[in-house]
Amino acid sequence: MELFEAILIILLLIIISAVISSAEISLAGARKIKLQVLANDGDIRATQVLQLQEKPGRFITVVQIGLNMVAILGGMIGESALNPYFVQLMSQYTQSNWVESASSWIAFTMVTFLFILLADLIPKRLAMTYPEQIAMKTVGVMRFCIFIFKPLVMIFDSLANGIFRFLRVSTVREDNMTSEDIVALVEAGAESGVLKAQEQYLIENIFDMQARTVTSTMTTRENIVFLDRSFNQQEVLDTLSKNSHSKLLICDGGLEKILGYVESHTLLTLYLTDSKVALTDPKLLRKSLFVPDTLSLYEVLELFKSTGEDFAVIVNEYALVVGIVTLNDVMSIVMGELVSSEEEQIVQRDEHSWLIDGITPLEDVMRALDIASFPADENYETIGGFMMYMLRKIPKKTDSVLYDKYKFEIIDTENFKIDQLLVSLRKDFQEHSAPN
């Protein structure tokens, strides 16, 4: 074989190997979601790639057949065609016995170098950078190869499947995306500049709604402002002047007997024309929506949407009222600090310490302090609950708990309830950077 012919054949084999290598990596790295979008837009090649991803056995088999055949042919041609020329070249300078062996190694090294660089590294790196584009460009070639080598593919694929069944190993590709996967993608998008910080904040908070129960954002029982059915006009006005809520519960002797709720502006409007308005007037009193305390915020939002309400009373398993929640409370979880005008529950005093309200949800504390998880967090929902769980007693001032990198110290209590905590970074961690 002439040298020129040998070089052309080796270059052809390199091109074939490059196509197969890039197809292998691109098919594995192509994102199913992006391909599905292209397929929905009518791109047949994207549909073909998705079909190969669902059953990759035949594709992997033909890839291995192709790569091994090309490698063997490349080695044979490189050895037989290039070796004589190197022997002739080196013999001009020396007649030593090692010339033939050395020329063989040089031919082998050159061919291997070319295959590694041009048929492996470069195409695979391109395929990793542009997986969907290259997968769609090479899918036609690979489908043709699968058809040509169909008998061999069927034999090897059947043998491999038999071995996997014997070992009870599943070979089905799982492309199920979880909320954690989406949050990770959002974080990566924010770091790369594709998403703004506000957009990342909103998306992550939406997923928080599925994990949080309604009790994490409710107005607790002791803070509920209500009107008793026996209140006269002056008592009602005094209550409204002290607490400017848009909706107020109407009770009969206390929260254990809720009759409904009234709109403050409607009540005040009626007082302008009639000073003897009854709080239980059917034209004024609206039926309250009751929800269990086990619902997630997302479920409460769906309930508000289906009922047309934006205010609900929360009860526990013993049918006791534990709090109330409004549509604004639910949406504040999504919008959070972007729109919140209320007093912050977490205030950073300095670089190493924070003041945190006892009713602050665990999720907010975890985010502010960069804590991955709290122990047995299924038993409580607030940072105050965490302290009671860890202390195993009724809390009092100066009680403290060491957890993770922090010291949690109670600085104020009210009626056995933890009102405020001082959280400080422990001294042995202060030389490291603390979360902002």
GROMACS .gro file of C-alpha atoms in nm, residues 8-293:
model
  286
    8LEU     CA    1  -0.605   0.880   0.334
    9ILE     CA    2  -0.747   0.561   0.484
   10ILE     CA    3  -0.623   0.654   0.835
   11LEU     CA    4  -0.779   1.001   0.800
   12LEU     CA    5  -1.107   0.841   0.687
   13LEU     CA    6  -1.100   0.608   0.987
   14ILE     CA    7  -1.031   0.906   1.217
   15ILE     CA    8  -1.335   1.087   1.075
   16ILE     CA    9  -1.555   0.779   1.123
   17SER     CA   10  -1.429   0.735   1.479
   18ALA     CA   11  -1.482   1.107   1.552
   19VAL     CA   12  -1.845   1.087   1.437
   20ILE     CA   13  -1.912   0.777   1.648
   21SER     CA   14  -1.738   0.923   1.957
   22SER     CA   15  -1.924   1.253   1.936
   23ALA     CA   16  -2.254   1.070   1.882
   24GLU     CA   17  -2.192   0.856   2.191
   25ILE     CA   18  -2.123   1.151   2.423
   26SER     CA   19  -2.390   1.379   2.278
   27LEU     CA   20  -2.664   1.119   2.310
   28ALA     CA   21  -2.575   1.060   2.674
   29GLY     CA   22  -2.554   1.432   2.752
   30ALA     CA   23  -2.850   1.560   2.549
   31ARG     CA   24  -3.115   1.704   2.778
   32LYS     CA   25  -3.451   1.534   2.741
   33ILE     CA   26  -3.651   1.848   2.819
   34LYS     CA   27  -3.480   2.051   2.548
   35LEU     CA   28  -3.516   1.769   2.296
   36GLN     CA   29  -3.884   1.734   2.383
   37VAL     CA   30  -3.940   2.103   2.313
   38LEU     CA   31  -3.773   2.066   1.973
   39ALA     CA   32  -3.971   1.750   1.901
   40ASN     CA   33  -4.296   1.928   1.987
   41ASP     CA   34  -4.199   2.195   1.735
   42GLY     CA   35  -4.180   1.928   1.466
   43ASP     CA   36  -3.806   1.846   1.460
   44ILE     CA   37  -3.791   1.480   1.349
   45ARG     CA   38  -3.424   1.446   1.446
   46ALA     CA   39  -3.503   1.542   1.806
   47THR     CA   40  -3.773   1.274   1.812
   48GLN     CA   41  -3.524   1.018   1.681
   49VAL     CA   42  -3.271   1.111   1.953
   50LEU     CA   43  -3.540   1.072   2.219
   51GLN     CA   44  -3.624   0.727   2.082
   52LEU     CA   45  -3.261   0.620   2.108
   53GLN     CA   46  -3.240   0.755   2.464
   54GLU     CA   47  -3.541   0.549   2.568
   55LYS     CA   48  -3.377   0.227   2.443
   56PRO     CA   49  -3.002   0.297   2.426
   57GLY     CA   50  -2.894  -0.069   2.410
   58ARG     CA   51  -2.874  -0.094   2.030
   59PHE     CA   52  -2.705   0.243   2.003
   60ILE     CA   53  -2.435   0.159   2.259
   61THR     CA   54  -2.378  -0.176   2.089
   62VAL     CA   55  -2.322  -0.026   1.744
   63VAL     CA   56  -2.095   0.241   1.897
   64GLN     CA   57  -1.872  -0.022   2.052
   65ILE     CA   58  -1.868  -0.229   1.732
   66GLY     CA   59  -1.778   0.076   1.527
   67LEU     CA   60  -1.507   0.206   1.760
   68ASN     CA   61  -1.341  -0.131   1.797
   69MET     CA   62  -1.346  -0.202   1.423
   70VAL     CA   63  -1.199   0.139   1.343
   71ALA     CA   64  -0.931   0.103   1.612
   72ILE     CA   65  -0.827  -0.241   1.484
   73LEU     CA   66  -0.819  -0.127   1.122
   74GLY     CA   67  -0.627   0.187   1.213
   75GLY     CA   68  -0.368  -0.015   1.401
   76MET     CA   69  -0.328  -0.267   1.121
   77ILE     CA   70  -0.291  -0.006   0.848
   78GLY     CA   71  -0.065   0.214   1.055
   79GLU     CA   72   0.162  -0.075   1.137
   80SER     CA   73   0.180  -0.230   0.789
   81ALA     CA   74   0.184   0.089   0.580
   82LEU     CA   75   0.391   0.331   0.788
   83ASN     CA   76   0.642   0.093   0.942
   84PRO     CA   77   0.843   0.025   0.618
   85TYR     CA   78   0.888   0.396   0.554
   86PHE     CA   79   1.023   0.457   0.903
   87VAL     CA   80   1.258   0.155   0.866
   88GLN     CA   81   1.386   0.292   0.537
   89LEU     CA   82   1.431   0.640   0.681
   90MET     CA   83   1.615   0.525   0.995
   91SER     CA   84   1.832   0.277   0.803
   92GLN     CA   85   1.996   0.569   0.629
   93TYR     CA   86   2.154   0.666   0.959
   94THR     CA   87   2.206   0.333   1.135
   95GLN     CA   88   2.194  -0.039   1.064
   96SER     CA   89   2.128  -0.146   1.422
   97ASN     CA   90   1.903  -0.440   1.505
   98TRP     CA   91   1.660  -0.221   1.695
   99VAL     CA   92   1.562  -0.011   1.389
  100GLU     CA   93   1.268  -0.228   1.287
  101SER     CA   94   1.134  -0.243   1.644
  102ALA     CA   95   1.174   0.133   1.692
  103SER     CA   96   1.002   0.216   1.363
  104SER     CA   97   0.712  -0.008   1.461
  105TRP     CA   98   0.672   0.177   1.789
  106ILE     CA   99   0.696   0.515   1.614
  107ALA     CA  100   0.423   0.416   1.365
  108PHE     CA  101   0.204   0.286   1.648
  109THR     CA  102   0.261   0.604   1.855
  110MET     CA  103   0.178   0.837   1.566
  111VAL     CA  104  -0.143   0.657   1.475
  112THR     CA  105  -0.248   0.635   1.842
  113PHE     CA  106  -0.170   1.005   1.896
  114LEU     CA  107  -0.381   1.105   1.594
  115PHE     CA  108  -0.674   0.888   1.705
  116ILE     CA  109  -0.665   1.014   2.063
  117LEU     CA  110  -0.650   1.380   1.960
  118LEU     CA  111  -0.867   1.393   1.647
  119ALA     CA  112  -1.101   1.097   1.694
  120ASP     CA  113  -1.153   1.109   2.069
  121LEU     CA  114  -1.066   1.424   2.264
  122ILE     CA  115  -1.177   1.697   2.024
  123PRO     CA  116  -1.510   1.541   1.913
  124LYS     CA  117  -1.603   1.439   2.268
  125ARG     CA  118  -1.533   1.785   2.409
  126LEU     CA  119  -1.743   1.940   2.134
  127ALA     CA  120  -2.021   1.690   2.206
  128MET     CA  121  -2.015   1.780   2.575
  129THR     CA  122  -2.042   2.150   2.489
  130TYR     CA  123  -2.320   2.116   2.229
  131PRO     CA  124  -2.491   1.783   2.314
  132GLU     CA  125  -2.834   1.843   2.158
  133GLN     CA  126  -2.703   1.994   1.834
  134ILE     CA  127  -2.444   1.721   1.772
  135ALA     CA  128  -2.684   1.443   1.875
  136MET     CA  129  -2.933   1.559   1.614
  137LYS     CA  130  -2.663   1.595   1.346
  138THR     CA  131  -2.528   1.243   1.402
  139VAL     CA  132  -2.852   1.056   1.477
  140GLY     CA  133  -2.913   0.978   1.109
  141VAL     CA  134  -2.568   0.825   1.065
  142MET     CA  135  -2.606   0.616   1.380
  143ARG     CA  136  -2.951   0.490   1.281
  144PHE     CA  137  -2.802   0.384   0.947
  145CYS     CA  138  -2.519   0.202   1.128
  146ILE     CA  139  -2.771   0.027   1.352
  147PHE     CA  140  -2.952  -0.094   1.039
  148ILE     CA  141  -2.628  -0.212   0.866
  149PHE     CA  142  -2.498  -0.397   1.171
  150LYS     CA  143  -2.843  -0.516   1.281
  151PRO     CA  144  -2.750  -0.888   1.311
  152LEU     CA  145  -2.444  -0.815   1.525
  153VAL     CA  146  -2.634  -0.553   1.724
  154MET     CA  147  -2.914  -0.797   1.802
  155ILE     CA  148  -2.669  -1.066   1.914
  156PHE     CA  149  -2.463  -0.844   2.144
  157ASP     CA  150  -2.767  -0.652   2.273
  158SER     CA  151  -2.950  -0.974   2.357
  159LEU     CA  152  -2.646  -1.116   2.538
  160ALA     CA  153  -2.601  -0.793   2.738
  161ASN     CA  154  -2.970  -0.782   2.829
  162GLY     CA  155  -2.954  -1.142   2.941
  163ILE     CA  156  -2.659  -1.070   3.170
  164PHE     CA  157  -2.837  -0.767   3.317
  165ARG     CA  158  -3.153  -0.968   3.380
  166PHE     CA  159  -2.948  -1.237   3.549
  167LEU     CA  160  -2.784  -0.976   3.772
  168ARG     CA  161  -3.125  -0.805   3.823
  169VAL     CA  162  -2.986  -0.471   3.712
  170SER     CA  163  -3.223  -0.224   3.547
  171THR     CA  164  -3.096  -0.056   3.232
  172VAL     CA  165  -3.394   0.179   3.188
  173ARG     CA  166  -3.283   0.540   3.181
  174GLU     CA  167  -3.455   0.749   3.448
  175ASP     CA  168  -3.513   1.111   3.349
  176ASN     CA  169  -3.757   1.206   3.624
  177MET     CA  170  -3.685   1.560   3.738
  178THR     CA  171  -3.744   1.648   4.103
  179SER     CA  172  -3.792   1.986   4.262
  180GLU     CA  173  -3.436   1.959   4.396
  181ASP     CA  174  -3.310   1.919   4.038
  182ILE     CA  175  -3.500   2.228   3.926
  183VAL     CA  176  -3.372   2.434   4.221
  184ALA     CA  177  -3.016   2.324   4.138
  185LEU     CA  178  -3.069   2.432   3.776
  186VAL     CA  179  -3.207   2.766   3.893
  187GLU     CA  180  -2.906   2.822   4.118
  188ALA     CA  181  -2.672   2.737   3.831
  189GLY     CA  182  -2.864   2.976   3.607
  190ALA     CA  183  -2.834   3.254   3.864
  191GLU     CA  184  -2.461   3.196   3.905
  192SER     CA  185  -2.408   3.209   3.529
  193GLY     CA  186  -2.613   3.527   3.496
  194VAL     CA  187  -2.899   3.373   3.297
  195LEU     CA  188  -3.143   3.439   3.583
  196LYS     CA  189  -3.160   3.746   3.801
  197ALA     CA  190  -3.135   3.710   4.177
  198GLN     CA  191  -3.501   3.812   4.215
  199GLU     CA  192  -3.610   3.545   3.966
  200GLN     CA  193  -3.411   3.280   4.151
  201TYR     CA  194  -3.567   3.391   4.479
  202LEU     CA  195  -3.922   3.365   4.340
  203ILE     CA  196  -3.874   3.022   4.181
  204GLU     CA  197  -3.719   2.871   4.493
  205ASN     CA  198  -3.998   3.013   4.709
  206ILE     CA  199  -4.261   2.855   4.486
  207PHE     CA  200  -4.114   2.513   4.562
  208ASP     CA  201  -4.102   2.605   4.931
  209MET     CA  202  -4.481   2.631   4.918
  210GLN     CA  203  -4.508   2.257   4.855
  211ALA     CA  204  -4.285   2.173   5.151
  212ARG     CA  205  -4.425   2.420   5.405
  213THR     CA  206  -4.744   2.359   5.598
  214VAL     CA  207  -4.993   2.637   5.648
  215THR     CA  208  -4.891   2.675   6.014
  216SER     CA  209  -4.553   2.817   5.907
  217THR     CA  210  -4.710   3.143   5.792
  218MET     CA  211  -5.034   3.168   5.991
  219THR     CA  212  -5.127   3.427   6.252
  220THR     CA  213  -5.110   3.222   6.570
  221ARG     CA  214  -5.407   3.181   6.805
  222GLU     CA  215  -5.281   3.423   7.068
  223ASN     CA  216  -5.247   3.699   6.807
  224ILE     CA  217  -5.592   3.659   6.652
  225VAL     CA  218  -5.807   3.970   6.686
  226PHE     CA  219  -6.182   3.894   6.690
  227LEU     CA  220  -6.515   4.058   6.771
  228ASP     CA  221  -6.766   3.903   7.006
  229ARG     CA  222  -7.126   3.899   6.891
  230SER     CA  223  -7.222   4.092   7.206
  231PHE     CA  224  -6.993   4.391   7.127
  232ASN     CA  225  -7.168   4.726   7.091
  233GLN     CA  226  -7.066   4.989   6.837
  234GLN     CA  227  -6.809   5.155   7.061
  235GLU     CA  228  -6.639   4.825   7.150
  236VAL     CA  229  -6.620   4.739   6.780
  237LEU     CA  230  -6.474   5.078   6.691
  238ASP     CA  231  -6.220   5.055   6.973
  239THR     CA  232  -6.109   4.714   6.846
  240LEU     CA  233  -6.082   4.837   6.487
  241SER     CA  234  -5.885   5.146   6.589
  242LYS     CA  235  -5.627   4.932   6.769
  243ASN     CA  236  -5.609   4.662   6.504
  244SER     CA  237  -5.650   4.771   6.143
  245HIS     CA  238  -5.731   4.431   5.994
  246SER     CA  239  -5.939   4.403   5.679
  247LYS     CA  240  -6.122   4.095   5.811
  248LEU     CA  241  -6.222   4.005   6.165
  249LEU     CA  242  -6.372   3.688   6.310
  250ILE     CA  243  -6.709   3.706   6.484
  251CYS     CA  244  -6.724   3.474   6.784
  252ASP     CA  245  -6.966   3.375   7.051
  253GLY     CA  246  -6.775   3.387   7.379
  254GLY     CA  247  -6.435   3.301   7.232
  255LEU     CA  248  -6.247   3.131   6.949
  256GLU     CA  249  -6.401   2.794   7.029
  257LYS     CA  250  -6.726   2.909   6.871
  258ILE     CA  251  -6.666   3.101   6.550
  259LEU     CA  252  -6.980   3.229   6.378
  260GLY     CA  253  -6.807   3.370   6.070
  261TYR     CA  254  -6.617   3.684   5.975
  262VAL     CA  255  -6.688   4.038   5.859
  263GLU     CA  256  -6.517   4.281   5.623
  264SER     CA  257  -6.400   4.582   5.824
  265HIS     CA  258  -6.481   4.835   5.551
  266THR     CA  259  -6.832   4.691   5.509
  267LEU     CA  260  -6.896   4.711   5.882
  268LEU     CA  261  -6.773   5.071   5.904
  269THR     CA  262  -6.984   5.169   5.603
  270LEU     CA  263  -7.297   5.028   5.771
  271TYR     CA  264  -7.217   5.213   6.094
  272LEU     CA  265  -7.240   5.541   5.901
  273THR     CA  266  -7.610   5.480   5.842
  274ASP     CA  267  -7.712   5.262   6.135
  275SER     CA  268  -7.547   5.262   6.478
  276LYS     CA  269  -7.730   4.945   6.583
  277VAL     CA  270  -7.589   4.707   6.327
  278ALA     CA  271  -7.590   4.348   6.451
  279LEU     CA  272  -7.261   4.167   6.396
  280THR     CA  273  -7.456   3.852   6.314
  281ASP     CA  274  -7.664   4.019   6.043
  282PRO     CA  275  -7.675   3.775   5.746
  283LYS     CA  276  -7.602   4.065   5.510
  284LEU     CA  277  -7.280   4.135   5.700
  285LEU     CA  278  -7.162   3.802   5.836
  286ARG     CA  279  -6.974   3.575   5.597
  287LYS     CA  280  -6.912   3.205   5.640
  288SER     CA  281  -6.559   3.117   5.747
  289LEU     CA  282  -6.346   2.870   5.558
  290PHE     CA  283  -6.190   2.610   5.791
  291VAL     CA  284  -5.876   2.419   5.689
  292PRO     CA  285  -5.668   2.154   5.871
  293ASP     CA  286  -5.322   2.250   5.995
   0.00000   0.00000   0.00000
